[in-house]
PDB file of C-alpha atoms in Angstrom:
ATOM      1  CA  MET I 877    -171.008 -12.200  78.006  1.00  0.00           C
ATOM      2  CA  ALA I 878    -171.521 -12.664  74.573  1.00  0.00           C
ATOM      3  CA  TRP I 879    -174.499  -9.700  73.408  1.00  0.00           C
ATOM      4  CA  GLN I 880    -174.163  -6.265  74.601  1.00  0.00           C
ATOM      5  CA  GLN I 881    -176.054  -4.108  74.127  1.00  0.00           C
ATOM      6  CA  ARG I 882    -174.496  -0.550  73.474  1.00  0.00           C
ATOM      7  CA  ASN I 883    -176.694   2.923  72.161  1.00  0.00           C
ATOM      8  CA  GLY I 884    -178.703   0.934  70.476  1.00  0.00           C
ATOM      9  CA  ARG I 885    -176.566  -1.415  69.024  1.00  0.00           C
ATOM     10  CA  ARG I 886    -174.960  -5.314  69.791  1.00  0.00           C
ATOM     11  CA  TYR I 887    -171.785  -6.595  69.849  1.00  0.00           C
ATOM     12  CA  TYR I 888    -170.593  -9.722  70.629  1.00  0.00           C
ATOM     13  CA  TYR I 889    -167.932 -10.286  72.882  1.00  0.00           C
ATOM     14  CA  ARG I 890    -166.352 -13.494  73.751  1.00  0.00           C
ATOM     15  CA  SER I 891    -165.183 -14.367  77.719  1.00  0.00           C
ATOM     16  CA  ARG I 892    -162.649 -16.767  79.343  1.00  0.00           C
ATOM     17  CA  ARG I 893    -160.337 -17.236  81.577  1.00  0.00           C
ATOM     18  CA  GLU I 894    -156.483 -17.413  81.336  1.00  0.00           C
ATOM     19  CA  GLY I 895    -153.755 -16.786  83.706  1.00  0.00           C
ATOM     20  CA  GLY I 896    -156.415 -16.680  86.080  1.00  0.00           C
ATOM     21  CA  ARG I 897    -158.386 -13.431  84.590  1.00  0.00           C
ATOM     22  CA  VAL I 898    -161.545 -13.449  82.256  1.00  0.00           C
ATOM     23  CA  THR I 899    -160.856 -11.709  78.994  1.00  0.00           C
ATOM     24  CA  HIS I 900    -163.035 -10.387  76.573  1.00  0.00           C
ATOM     25  CA  ASP I 901    -162.198 -11.179  73.015  1.00  0.00           C
ATOM     26  CA  TYR I 902    -164.142  -7.887  70.333  1.00  0.00           C
ATOM     27  CA  PHE I 903    -166.208  -8.566  67.819  1.00  0.00           C
ATOM     28  CA  GLY I 904    -167.698  -6.257  67.062  1.00  0.00           C
ATOM     29  CA  THR I 905    -171.217  -6.436  64.935  1.00  0.00           C
ATOM     30  CA  GLY I 906    -170.616  -7.376  61.578  1.00  0.00           C
ATOM     31  CA  PRO I 907    -171.374 -10.790  60.430  1.00  0.00           C
ATOM     32  CA  LEU I 908    -167.944 -11.980  61.777  1.00  0.00           C
ATOM     33  CA  ALA I 909    -169.779 -11.569  64.811  1.00  0.00           C
ATOM     34  CA  TRP I 910    -173.090 -12.929  63.820  1.00  0.00           C
ATOM     35  CA  THR I 911    -170.453 -16.989  62.680  1.00  0.00           C
ATOM     36  CA  VAL I 912    -169.034 -16.298  66.136  1.00  0.00           C
ATOM     37  CA  ALA I 913    -171.889 -16.388  68.361  1.00  0.00           C
ATOM     38  CA  LYS I 914    -173.284 -18.980  66.235  1.00  0.00           C
ATOM     39  CA  MET I 915    -170.382 -21.345  66.987  1.00  0.00           C
ATOM     40  CA  ASP I 916    -169.668 -20.352  70.062  1.00  0.00           C
ATOM     41  CA  ALA I 917    -173.843 -21.217  71.252  1.00  0.00           C
ATOM     42  CA  GLY I 918    -172.714 -24.700  69.047  1.00  0.00           C
ATOM     43  CA  GLU I 919    -169.804 -25.480  71.054  1.00  0.00           C
ATOM     44  CA  ARG I 920    -172.404 -24.606  74.202  1.00  0.00           C
ATOM     45  CA  GLU I 921    -175.257 -26.891  73.129  1.00  0.00           C
ATOM     46  CA  ARG I 922    -172.482 -29.425  72.544  1.00  0.00           C
ATOM     47  CA  GLN I 923    -170.395 -29.192  75.779  1.00  0.00           C
ATOM     48  CA  GLN I 924    -174.915 -29.500  77.489  1.00  0.00           C
ATOM     49  CA  ALA I 925    -175.685 -32.587  75.687  1.00  0.00           C
ATOM     50  CA  GLN I 926    -171.128 -34.296  76.529  1.00  0.00           C
ATOM     51  CA  ALA I 927    -172.292 -33.125  80.328  1.00  0.00           C
ATOM     52  CA  GLU I 928    -175.773 -35.007  80.262  1.00  0.00           C
ATOM     53  CA  ALA I 929    -174.705 -38.341  78.585  1.00  0.00           C
ATOM     54  CA  GLU I 930    -172.187 -38.163  80.877  1.00  0.00           C
ATOM     55  CA  ALA I 931    -174.595 -37.618  83.569  1.00  0.00           C
ATOM     56  CA  ALA I 932    -176.734 -40.464  82.624  1.00  0.00           C
ATOM     57  CA  LEU I 933    -173.249 -42.136  82.698  1.00  0.00           C
ATOM     58  CA  ARG I 934    -172.859 -42.144  86.189  1.00  0.00           C
ATOM     59  CA  ARG I 935    -176.290 -42.615  86.801  1.00  0.00           C
ATOM     60  CA  LEU I 936    -176.544 -46.187  85.308  1.00  0.00           C
ATOM     61  CA  TYR I 937    -172.069 -46.435  86.463  1.00  0.00           C
ATOM     62  CA  GLU I 938    -174.646 -45.588  90.635  1.00  0.00           C
ATOM     63  CA  GLU I 939    -177.405 -47.405  90.244  1.00  0.00           C
ATOM     64  CA  ALA I 940    -175.199 -50.992  88.815  1.00  0.00           C
ATOM     65  CA  ASP I 941    -173.049 -50.210  92.145  1.00  0.00           C
ATOM     66  CA  ALA I 942    -175.927 -49.096  94.664  1.00  0.00           C
ATOM     67  CA  LEU I 943    -177.004 -53.113  93.968  1.00  0.00           C
ATOM     68  CA  VAL I 944    -173.237 -54.332  94.868  1.00  0.00           C
ATOM     69  CA  GLY I 945    -172.899 -52.402  98.116  1.00  0.00           C
ATOM     70  CA  ARG I 946    -176.622 -54.132  99.024  1.00  0.00           C
ATOM     71  CA  LEU I 947    -175.070 -56.740  98.173  1.00  0.00           C
ATOM     72  CA  ILE I 948    -171.825 -56.999  99.869  1.00  0.00           C
ATOM     73  CA  ALA I 949    -173.797 -55.190 102.798  1.00  0.00           C
ATOM     74  CA  ALA I 950    -176.369 -57.699 102.978  1.00  0.00           C
ATOM     75  CA  SER I 951    -173.253 -60.546 102.689  1.00  0.00           C
ATOM     76  CA  LYS I 952    -171.802 -58.801 105.048  1.00  0.00           C
ATOM     77  CA  GLU I 953    -174.249 -58.715 107.593  1.00  0.00           C
ATOM     78  CA  LEU I 954    -175.487 -63.207 106.581  1.00  0.00           C
ATOM     79  CA  VAL I 955    -171.533 -63.740 107.457  1.00  0.00           C
ATOM     80  CA  GLU I 956    -171.559 -61.566 111.377  1.00  0.00           C
ATOM     81  CA  ALA I 957    -175.488 -63.809 111.623  1.00  0.00           C
ATOM     82  CA  VAL I 958    -173.071 -66.889 111.047  1.00  0.00           C
ATOM     83  CA  LEU I 959    -170.246 -66.834 112.080  1.00  0.00           C
ATOM     84  CA  LEU I 960    -172.027 -64.966 115.496  1.00  0.00           C
ATOM     85  CA  ALA I 961    -174.819 -68.520 115.947  1.00  0.00           C
ATOM     86  CA  ASP I 962    -171.122 -70.618 116.112  1.00  0.00           C
ATOM     87  CA  GLY I 963    -170.498 -68.660 119.058  1.00  0.00           C
ATOM     88  CA  PHE I 964    -167.549 -66.082 117.723  1.00  0.00           C
ATOM     89  CA  TYR I 965    -168.237 -62.579 118.908  1.00  0.00           C
ATOM     90  CA  ARG I 966    -165.594 -59.646 117.338  1.00  0.00           C
ATOM     91  CA  HIS I 967    -163.497 -58.941 120.182  1.00  0.00           C
ATOM     92  CA  GLN I 968    -163.207 -55.144 120.790  1.00  0.00           C
ATOM     93  CA  ARG I 969    -164.402 -54.840 117.283  1.00  0.00           C
ATOM     94  CA  GLY I 970    -162.223 -55.940 115.686  1.00  0.00           C
ATOM     95  CA  LEU I 971    -160.642 -59.742 114.835  1.00  0.00           C
ATOM     96  CA  TRP I 972    -163.048 -62.682 115.063  1.00  0.00           C
ATOM     97  CA  ARG I 973    -162.742 -64.834 118.950  1.00  0.00           C
ATOM     98  CA  ARG I 974    -165.057 -67.353 119.516  1.00  0.00           C
ATOM     99  CA  ARG I 975    -166.320 -67.261 122.870  1.00  0.00           C
ATOM    100  CA  SER I 976    -164.692 -70.120 125.558  1.00  0.00           C
ATOM    101  CA  TRP I 977    -167.921 -71.980 126.173  1.00  0.00           C
ATOM    102  CA  ALA I 978    -168.427 -72.152 122.345  1.00  0.00           C
ATOM    103  CA  TYR I 979    -166.062 -74.658 122.237  1.00  0.00           C
ATOM    104  CA  ALA I 980    -167.008 -78.791 122.130  1.00  0.00           C
ATOM    105  CA  GLN I 981    -164.718 -81.452 123.540  1.00  0.00           C
ATOM    106  CA  ARG I 982    -161.971 -82.257 120.871  1.00  0.00           C
ATOM    107  CA  PRO I 983    -162.497 -85.831 120.508  1.00  0.00           C
ATOM    108  CA  ASN I 984    -159.122 -86.808 121.342  1.00  0.00           C
ATOM    109  CA  GLU I 985    -160.321 -84.879 124.321  1.00  0.00           C
TER     110      GLU I 985
ATOM    111  CA  MET Q 683    -180.751 -57.912 104.055  1.00  0.00           C
ATOM    112  CA  LEU Q 684    -181.396 -57.990 108.167  1.00  0.00           C
ATOM    113  CA  ASN Q 685    -182.794 -53.760 107.591  1.00  0.00           C
ATOM    114  CA  ASP Q 686    -185.207 -55.757 105.741  1.00  0.00           C
ATOM    115  CA  PRO Q 687    -188.552 -55.156 107.878  1.00  0.00           C
ATOM    116  CA  THR Q 688    -189.205 -59.068 107.165  1.00  0.00           C
ATOM    117  CA  ASN Q 689    -186.146 -60.222 109.101  1.00  0.00           C
ATOM    118  CA  GLU Q 690    -186.684 -57.868 112.256  1.00  0.00           C
ATOM    119  CA  GLN Q 691    -186.141 -61.475 113.738  1.00  0.00           C
ATOM    120  CA  LEU Q 692    -182.792 -61.898 112.765  1.00  0.00           C
ATOM    121  CA  ARG Q 693    -182.075 -58.622 113.159  1.00  0.00           C
ATOM    122  CA  LEU Q 694    -182.946 -59.221 117.259  1.00  0.00           C
ATOM    123  CA  LEU Q 695    -180.917 -62.049 116.906  1.00  0.00           C
ATOM    124  CA  VAL Q 696    -177.941 -60.868 115.868  1.00  0.00           C
ATOM    125  CA  ASP Q 697    -178.077 -58.134 117.667  1.00  0.00           C
ATOM    126  CA  ASN Q 698    -179.372 -60.273 121.473  1.00  0.00           C
ATOM    127  CA  ALA Q 699    -176.109 -62.670 119.744  1.00  0.00           C
ATOM    128  CA  THR Q 700    -173.620 -60.121 119.198  1.00  0.00           C
ATOM    129  CA  ARG Q 701    -174.134 -58.252 122.989  1.00  0.00           C
ATOM    130  CA  GLY Q 702    -172.681 -62.272 124.352  1.00  0.00           C
ATOM    131  CA  ASP Q 703    -177.388 -62.741 125.286  1.00  0.00           C
ATOM    132  CA  ARG Q 704    -176.306 -67.213 124.991  1.00  0.00           C
ATOM    133  CA  GLN Q 705    -179.290 -68.047 124.221  1.00  0.00           C
ATOM    134  CA  ALA Q 706    -179.694 -65.206 121.319  1.00  0.00           C
ATOM    135  CA  VAL Q 707    -176.393 -67.600 119.787  1.00  0.00           C
ATOM    136  CA  LEU Q 708    -178.276 -71.053 120.210  1.00  0.00           C
ATOM    137  CA  ALA Q 709    -181.282 -69.086 118.833  1.00  0.00           C
ATOM    138  CA  LEU Q 710    -179.657 -67.861 115.781  1.00  0.00           C
ATOM    139  CA  ARG Q 711    -177.905 -70.714 114.824  1.00  0.00           C
ATOM    140  CA  GLN Q 712    -181.993 -72.380 115.029  1.00  0.00           C
ATOM    141  CA  TYR Q 713    -183.357 -69.635 112.617  1.00  0.00           C
ATOM    142  CA  LEU Q 714    -180.028 -70.098 110.847  1.00  0.00           C
ATOM    143  CA  GLN Q 715    -180.684 -73.449 109.879  1.00  0.00           C
ATOM    144  CA  GLY Q 716    -184.934 -73.175 109.800  1.00  0.00           C
ATOM    145  CA  HIS Q 717    -184.984 -70.272 106.840  1.00  0.00           C
ATOM    146  CA  PRO Q 718    -182.216 -71.681 104.343  1.00  0.00           C
ATOM    147  CA  GLU Q 719    -184.660 -68.626 101.739  1.00  0.00           C
ATOM    148  CA  ILE Q 720    -182.101 -66.223 103.062  1.00  0.00           C
ATOM    149  CA  TRP Q 721    -179.315 -68.003 101.063  1.00  0.00           C
ATOM    150  CA  GLN Q 722    -181.404 -68.034  99.026  1.00  0.00           C
ATOM    151  CA  GLU Q 723    -182.311 -64.319  98.612  1.00  0.00           C
ATOM    152  CA  ALA Q 724    -178.330 -63.159  98.787  1.00  0.00           C
ATOM    153  CA  GLY Q 725    -177.496 -64.929  96.240  1.00  0.00           C
ATOM    154  CA  ASP Q 726    -180.931 -63.419  93.648  1.00  0.00           C
ATOM    155  CA  LEU Q 727    -179.381 -60.781  94.687  1.00  0.00           C
ATOM    156  CA  ALA Q 728    -175.937 -61.279  93.989  1.00  0.00           C
ATOM    157  CA  LYS Q 729    -177.341 -62.499  90.108  1.00  0.00           C
ATOM    158  CA  LEU Q 730    -178.643 -59.397  90.139  1.00  0.00           C
ATOM    159  CA  ALA Q 731    -176.400 -57.630  90.339  1.00  0.00           C
ATOM    160  CA  ALA Q 732    -173.478 -59.869  88.349  1.00  0.00           C
ATOM    161  CA  GLU Q 733    -176.146 -59.350  85.661  1.00  0.00           C
ATOM    162  CA  GLN Q 734    -176.420 -55.017  86.091  1.00  0.00           C
ATOM    163  CA  GLN Q 735    -172.758 -54.728  85.592  1.00  0.00           C
ATOM    164  CA  LEU Q 736    -172.382 -57.593  82.601  1.00  0.00           C
ATOM    165  CA  HIS Q 737    -174.874 -55.281  81.230  1.00  0.00           C
ATOM    166  CA  LEU Q 738    -173.368 -52.815  81.925  1.00  0.00           C
ATOM    167  CA  ILE Q 739    -169.758 -53.690  80.583  1.00  0.00           C
ATOM    168  CA  SER Q 740    -171.224 -55.811  77.516  1.00  0.00           C
ATOM    169  CA  ASN Q 741    -174.500 -53.252  76.434  1.00  0.00           C
ATOM    170  CA  ASP Q 742    -176.456 -55.755  74.197  1.00  0.00           C
ATOM    171  CA  ASP Q 743    -172.915 -57.275  72.323  1.00  0.00           C
ATOM    172  CA  VAL Q 744    -174.390 -60.853  73.327  1.00  0.00           C
ATOM    173  CA  LEU Q 745    -171.803 -62.741  72.245  1.00  0.00           C
ATOM    174  CA  LEU Q 746    -169.377 -60.857  75.488  1.00  0.00           C
ATOM    175  CA  ARG Q 747    -171.938 -60.312  77.142  1.00  0.00           C
ATOM    176  CA  GLU Q 748    -171.068 -64.770  77.415  1.00  0.00           C
ATOM    177  CA  SER Q 749    -168.552 -65.104  77.372  1.00  0.00           C
ATOM    178  CA  LEU Q 750    -167.435 -62.884  80.423  1.00  0.00           C
ATOM    179  CA  LEU Q 751    -170.133 -65.519  82.293  1.00  0.00           C
ATOM    180  CA  LEU Q 752    -168.944 -68.752  81.194  1.00  0.00           C
ATOM    181  CA  GLN Q 753    -165.375 -66.322  82.035  1.00  0.00           C
ATOM    182  CA  LEU Q 754    -167.303 -65.739  85.742  1.00  0.00           C
ATOM    183  CA  ASP Q 755    -168.519 -69.139  86.044  1.00  0.00           C
ATOM    184  CA  ALA Q 756    -164.615 -70.221  85.923  1.00  0.00           C
ATOM    185  CA  PHE Q 757    -163.788 -67.720  87.760  1.00  0.00           C
ATOM    186  CA  LYS Q 758    -166.243 -68.906  91.119  1.00  0.00           C
ATOM    187  CA  GLN Q 759    -165.372 -72.533  90.073  1.00  0.00           C
ATOM    188  CA  GLN Q 760    -162.061 -71.068  90.687  1.00  0.00           C
ATOM    189  CA  LEU Q 761    -162.644 -69.833  94.022  1.00  0.00           C
ATOM    190  CA  ILE Q 762    -164.388 -72.938  95.338  1.00  0.00           C
ATOM    191  CA  GLU Q 763    -163.153 -75.115  98.690  1.00  0.00           C
ATOM    192  CA  PRO Q 764    -165.083 -78.073  98.758  1.00  0.00           C
ATOM    193  CA  PRO Q 765    -166.691 -78.249 101.550  1.00  0.00           C
ATOM    194  CA  GLY Q 766    -167.982 -75.371 101.210  1.00  0.00           C
ATOM    195  CA  SER Q 767    -170.652 -73.298 102.889  1.00  0.00           C
ATOM    196  CA  PRO Q 768    -173.254 -71.494 102.235  1.00  0.00           C
ATOM    197  CA  PRO Q 769    -171.504 -67.917 103.510  1.00  0.00           C
ATOM    198  CA  GLU Q 770    -169.127 -69.357 101.503  1.00  0.00           C
ATOM    199  CA  THR Q 771    -171.094 -69.018  98.257  1.00  0.00           C
ATOM    200  CA  ILE Q 772    -171.978 -65.980  99.093  1.00  0.00           C
ATOM    201  CA  LEU Q 773    -169.046 -64.322  99.420  1.00  0.00           C
ATOM    202  CA  ILE Q 774    -167.982 -66.123  95.998  1.00  0.00           C
ATOM    203  CA  ASP Q 775    -170.697 -64.105  94.467  1.00  0.00           C
ATOM    204  CA  ARG Q 776    -169.552 -61.706  96.093  1.00  0.00           C
ATOM    205  CA  ILE Q 777    -165.672 -62.225  94.607  1.00  0.00           C
ATOM    206  CA  ALA Q 778    -167.087 -62.374  90.871  1.00  0.00           C
ATOM    207  CA  VAL Q 779    -169.453 -59.072  91.103  1.00  0.00           C
ATOM    208  CA  CYS Q 780    -166.793 -56.911  93.408  1.00  0.00           C
ATOM    209  CA  TRP Q 781    -164.241 -58.686  89.927  1.00  0.00           C
ATOM    210  CA  LEU Q 782    -166.590 -57.322  87.219  1.00  0.00           C
ATOM    211  CA  GLN Q 783    -167.543 -54.370  88.516  1.00  0.00           C
ATOM    212  CA  ALA Q 784    -163.199 -53.663  89.514  1.00  0.00           C
ATOM    213  CA  ASN Q 785    -162.932 -54.649  85.565  1.00  0.00           C
ATOM    214  CA  LEU Q 786    -165.390 -52.250  84.452  1.00  0.00           C
ATOM    215  CA  ALA Q 787    -164.406 -50.204  86.189  1.00  0.00           C
ATOM    216  CA  ASP Q 788    -160.693 -50.395  85.079  1.00  0.00           C
ATOM    217  CA  VAL Q 789    -161.969 -50.672  81.065  1.00  0.00           C
ATOM    218  CA  VAL Q 790    -164.263 -47.623  81.726  1.00  0.00           C
ATOM    219  CA  LEU Q 791    -161.094 -45.367  83.090  1.00  0.00           C
ATOM    220  CA  GLY Q 792    -159.385 -46.282  80.033  1.00  0.00           C
ATOM    221  CA  GLN Q 793    -161.911 -45.343  77.692  1.00  0.00           C
ATOM    222  CA  ASN Q 794    -161.877 -41.832  78.753  1.00  0.00           C
ATOM    223  CA  ALA Q 795    -158.510 -40.494  79.495  1.00  0.00           C
ATOM    224  CA  GLN Q 796    -159.655 -37.214  77.552  1.00  0.00           C
ATOM    225  CA  ALA Q 797    -162.700 -37.275  79.751  1.00  0.00           C
ATOM    226  CA  GLY Q 798    -163.414 -33.941  81.517  1.00  0.00           C
ATOM    227  CA  LYS Q 799    -161.352 -34.127  85.122  1.00  0.00           C
ATOM    228  CA  GLY Q 800    -165.361 -34.146  86.359  1.00  0.00           C
ATOM    229  CA  GLN Q 801    -165.792 -36.950  85.369  1.00  0.00           C
ATOM    230  CA  TRP Q 802    -162.477 -37.984  84.975  1.00  0.00           C
ATOM    231  CA  GLU Q 803    -162.649 -38.048  88.913  1.00  0.00           C
ATOM    232  CA  PHE Q 804    -166.132 -40.197  89.620  1.00  0.00           C
ATOM    233  CA  LEU Q 805    -164.317 -43.133  86.791  1.00  0.00           C
ATOM    234  CA  GLN Q 806    -161.109 -43.235  89.341  1.00  0.00           C
ATOM    235  CA  LYS Q 807    -162.489 -43.331  92.725  1.00  0.00           C
ATOM    236  CA  ARG Q 808    -165.086 -45.800  91.623  1.00  0.00           C
ATOM    237  CA  ALA Q 809    -162.176 -47.965  89.724  1.00  0.00           C
ATOM    238  CA  GLU Q 810    -160.643 -47.415  92.951  1.00  0.00           C
ATOM    239  CA  ARG Q 811    -163.387 -48.119  95.459  1.00  0.00           C
ATOM    240  CA  ALA Q 812    -163.952 -51.297  93.073  1.00  0.00           C
ATOM    241  CA  GLN Q 813    -161.316 -52.394  94.187  1.00  0.00           C
ATOM    242  CA  LYS Q 814    -160.971 -51.706  97.368  1.00  0.00           C
ATOM    243  CA  ASN Q 815    -164.196 -54.381  97.210  1.00  0.00           C
ATOM    244  CA  LEU Q 816    -162.579 -56.891  95.758  1.00  0.00           C
ATOM    245  CA  LEU Q 817    -160.044 -56.798  97.891  1.00  0.00           C
ATOM    246  CA  ALA Q 818    -162.209 -56.619 100.743  1.00  0.00           C
ATOM    247  CA  ALA Q 819    -164.362 -59.859  99.954  1.00  0.00           C
ATOM    248  CA  VAL Q 820    -161.719 -61.805  99.651  1.00  0.00           C
ATOM    249  CA  LYS Q 821    -160.195 -61.122 102.692  1.00  0.00           C
ATOM    250  CA  GLU Q 822    -163.501 -61.824 103.846  1.00  0.00           C
ATOM    251  CA  LEU Q 823    -163.943 -64.710 102.131  1.00  0.00           C
ATOM    252  CA  CYS Q 824    -160.566 -65.805 103.673  1.00  0.00           C
ATOM    253  CA  MET Q 825    -161.298 -65.150 107.215  1.00  0.00           C
ATOM    254  CA  VAL Q 826    -164.576 -66.659 106.897  1.00  0.00           C
ATOM    255  CA  ARG Q 827    -162.589 -70.165 105.552  1.00  0.00           C
ATOM    256  CA  LYS Q 828    -160.788 -70.298 108.264  1.00  0.00           C
ATOM    257  CA  LEU Q 829    -163.723 -68.941 111.712  1.00  0.00           C
ATOM    258  CA  VAL Q 830    -166.234 -72.247 109.729  1.00  0.00           C
ATOM    259  CA  ARG Q 831    -163.567 -74.518 109.995  1.00  0.00           C
ATOM    260  CA  GLU Q 832    -162.546 -73.964 113.533  1.00  0.00           C
ATOM    261  CA  ALA Q 833    -165.909 -74.106 114.021  1.00  0.00           C
ATOM    262  CA  ARG Q 834    -166.215 -77.803 112.135  1.00  0.00           C
ATOM    263  CA  ALA Q 835    -163.599 -79.209 113.599  1.00  0.00           C
ATOM    264  CA  ARG Q 836    -164.659 -77.749 116.837  1.00  0.00           C
ATOM    265  CA  PRO Q 837    -168.543 -77.476 117.481  1.00  0.00           C
ATOM    266  CA  MET Q 838    -170.323 -75.667 119.557  1.00  0.00           C
ATOM    267  CA  ARG Q 839    -171.678 -76.733 122.022  1.00  0.00           C
ATOM    268  CA  GLN Q 840    -175.229 -78.187 123.884  1.00  0.00           C
ATOM    269  CA  PRO Q 841    -175.670 -76.093 126.649  1.00  0.00           C
ATOM    270  CA  ARG Q 842    -175.545 -78.245 129.852  1.00  0.00           C
ATOM    271  CA  VAL Q 843    -179.503 -77.608 131.610  1.00  0.00           C
ATOM    272  CA  SER Q 844    -180.522 -80.150 135.050  1.00  0.00           C
ATOM    273  CA  THR Q 845    -182.643 -82.572 135.051  1.00  0.00           C
ATOM    274  CA  LYS Q 846    -185.702 -80.235 136.249  1.00  0.00           C
ATOM    275  CA  ALA Q 847    -185.220 -78.227 133.621  1.00  0.00           C
ATOM    276  CA  ALA Q 848    -185.181 -80.401 130.858  1.00  0.00           C
ATOM    277  CA  ALA Q 849    -188.312 -81.413 132.494  1.00  0.00           C
ATOM    278  CA  GLY Q 850    -190.115 -78.393 131.915  1.00  0.00           C
ATOM    279  CA  GLN Q 851    -188.674 -75.935 134.941  1.00  0.00           C
ATOM    280  CA  THR Q 852    -186.463 -73.394 133.836  1.00  0.00           C
ATOM    281  CA  GLU Q 853    -183.772 -73.958 136.540  1.00  0.00           C
ATOM    282  CA  PRO Q 854    -179.917 -73.899 134.147  1.00  0.00           C
ATOM    283  CA  VAL Q 855    -177.307 -75.259 135.290  1.00  0.00           C
ATOM    284  CA  ALA Q 856    -174.344 -72.363 136.110  1.00  0.00           C
ATOM    285  CA  ASP Q 857    -172.676 -71.980 132.333  1.00  0.00           C
ATOM    286  CA  GLN Q 858    -169.191 -73.390 132.772  1.00  0.00           C
ATOM    287  CA  PRO Q 859    -166.774 -69.786 131.951  1.00  0.00           C
ATOM    288  CA  THR Q 860    -164.141 -71.740 130.320  1.00  0.00           C
ATOM    289  CA  ALA Q 861    -163.612 -73.853 127.440  1.00  0.00           C
ATOM    290  CA  CYS Q 862    -165.087 -77.015 128.473  1.00  0.00           C
ATOM    291  CA  HIS Q 863    -164.391 -80.711 128.673  1.00  0.00           C
ATOM    292  CA  ALA Q 864    -167.114 -83.394 128.249  1.00  0.00           C
ATOM    293  CA  SER Q 865    -168.532 -83.868 130.933  1.00  0.00           C
ATOM    294  CA  SER Q 866    -170.230 -86.758 133.351  1.00  0.00           C
ATOM    295  CA  GLN Q 867    -173.381 -83.893 133.288  1.00  0.00           C
ATOM    296  CA  ALA Q 868    -172.694 -85.073 129.514  1.00  0.00           C
ATOM    297  CA  ASP Q 869    -176.378 -87.612 130.262  1.00  0.00           C
ATOM    298  CA  THR Q 870    -178.789 -84.780 132.043  1.00  0.00           C
ATOM    299  CA  ALA Q 871    -178.054 -82.050 129.568  1.00  0.00           C
ATOM    300  CA  ALA Q 872    -180.644 -82.051 126.687  1.00  0.00           C
ATOM    301  CA  GLU Q 873    -181.360 -79.131 123.947  1.00  0.00           C
ATOM    302  CA  ILE Q 874    -182.929 -75.401 124.861  1.00  0.00           C
ATOM    303  CA  PRO Q 875    -185.900 -74.864 122.178  1.00  0.00           C
ATOM    304  CA  ALA Q 876    -184.907 -71.628 120.595  1.00  0.00           C
ATOM    305  CA  HIS Q 877    -187.688 -69.539 122.087  1.00  0.00           C
ATOM    306  CA  SER Q 878    -186.609 -70.172 125.625  1.00  0.00           C
ATOM    307  CA  THR Q 879    -188.375 -68.592 128.082  1.00  0.00           C
ATOM    308  CA  LEU Q 880    -184.695 -68.889 130.522  1.00  0.00           C
ATOM    309  CA  PRO Q 881    -183.516 -65.806 131.091  1.00  0.00           C
ATOM    310  CA  ASN Q 882    -180.505 -64.788 129.182  1.00  0.00           C
ATOM    311  CA  ALA Q 883    -178.081 -65.251 130.630  1.00  0.00           C
ATOM    312  CA  GLN Q 884    -175.304 -62.560 129.728  1.00  0.00           C
ATOM    313  CA  GLU Q 885    -171.571 -63.093 129.158  1.00  0.00           C
ATOM    314  CA  PRO Q 886    -168.661 -60.592 129.123  1.00  0.00           C
ATOM    315  CA  GLY Q 887    -166.616 -62.103 126.177  1.00  0.00           C
ATOM    316  CA  HIS Q 888    -164.189 -64.386 127.128  1.00  0.00           C
ATOM    317  CA  ASN Q 889    -161.251 -64.606 126.693  1.00  0.00           C
ATOM    318  CA  PRO Q 890    -161.164 -67.865 124.207  1.00  0.00           C
ATOM    319  CA  PRO Q 891    -158.627 -70.725 124.973  1.00  0.00           C
TER     320      PRO Q 891
END
């Protein structure tokens, strides 16, 4: 809500949420209003800077995690390729089993 | 890895092998043996991922970074079980990276106990995801060890083709659908080249013996 213009004069209000309802604190037009307005502006700037810092940190984590994701995908694909090459297959997309024709003679058979 | 357009051939072989194409399985085997660089690529990716996680943790603190590297190496050594295999190596690298990620996520979560709700939820989800990644990687290593050892104990049988086929005429002998035993025709066995023109031997999944 901040500054409100009424009858050619500016009045400062601070809005806040209280129990699900928005209430407004009135600070008038004098030095108190200017001081509170300055404090609120500082607080907003601080919050914005914090949000930007958090977003930058998130981006850093997301980039690093994306690389881990790529590694996971690559290792899964390579492992799958190796198992397929050894004659295994996924039984109903679940457990790996070996195709019967892939079995060689046991040494003692 | 397989999404890389240069690995189109590998993806095709994997797709065909997944469908039970026996020739594709053999070709895939030869492809993997003939292209060791794919393991190198995966290893490089693991190094890069570990470097990035280390950078996030240590943040230019050289002592911390070197300590973590030593710890990471020791951790990897504990996981190695001879005789290793390329998939095991890459899975150990993956576990190490996931371990770093999970530890970092826990530390960051602890440091940001006073963070806003959105940030806290993001960090908490990240920590949970990292933990899941770590457990999945460990599980996969156990599975691969078991299966690779099984495959080593009973290596894959080479397909038998008739002497005509061996001489150049493509006429395969019908595959044995069940578990194979040594046969008196073994002397006629010949290896089918990876790029064989033999028709695909589509086989439904057989029950293992």
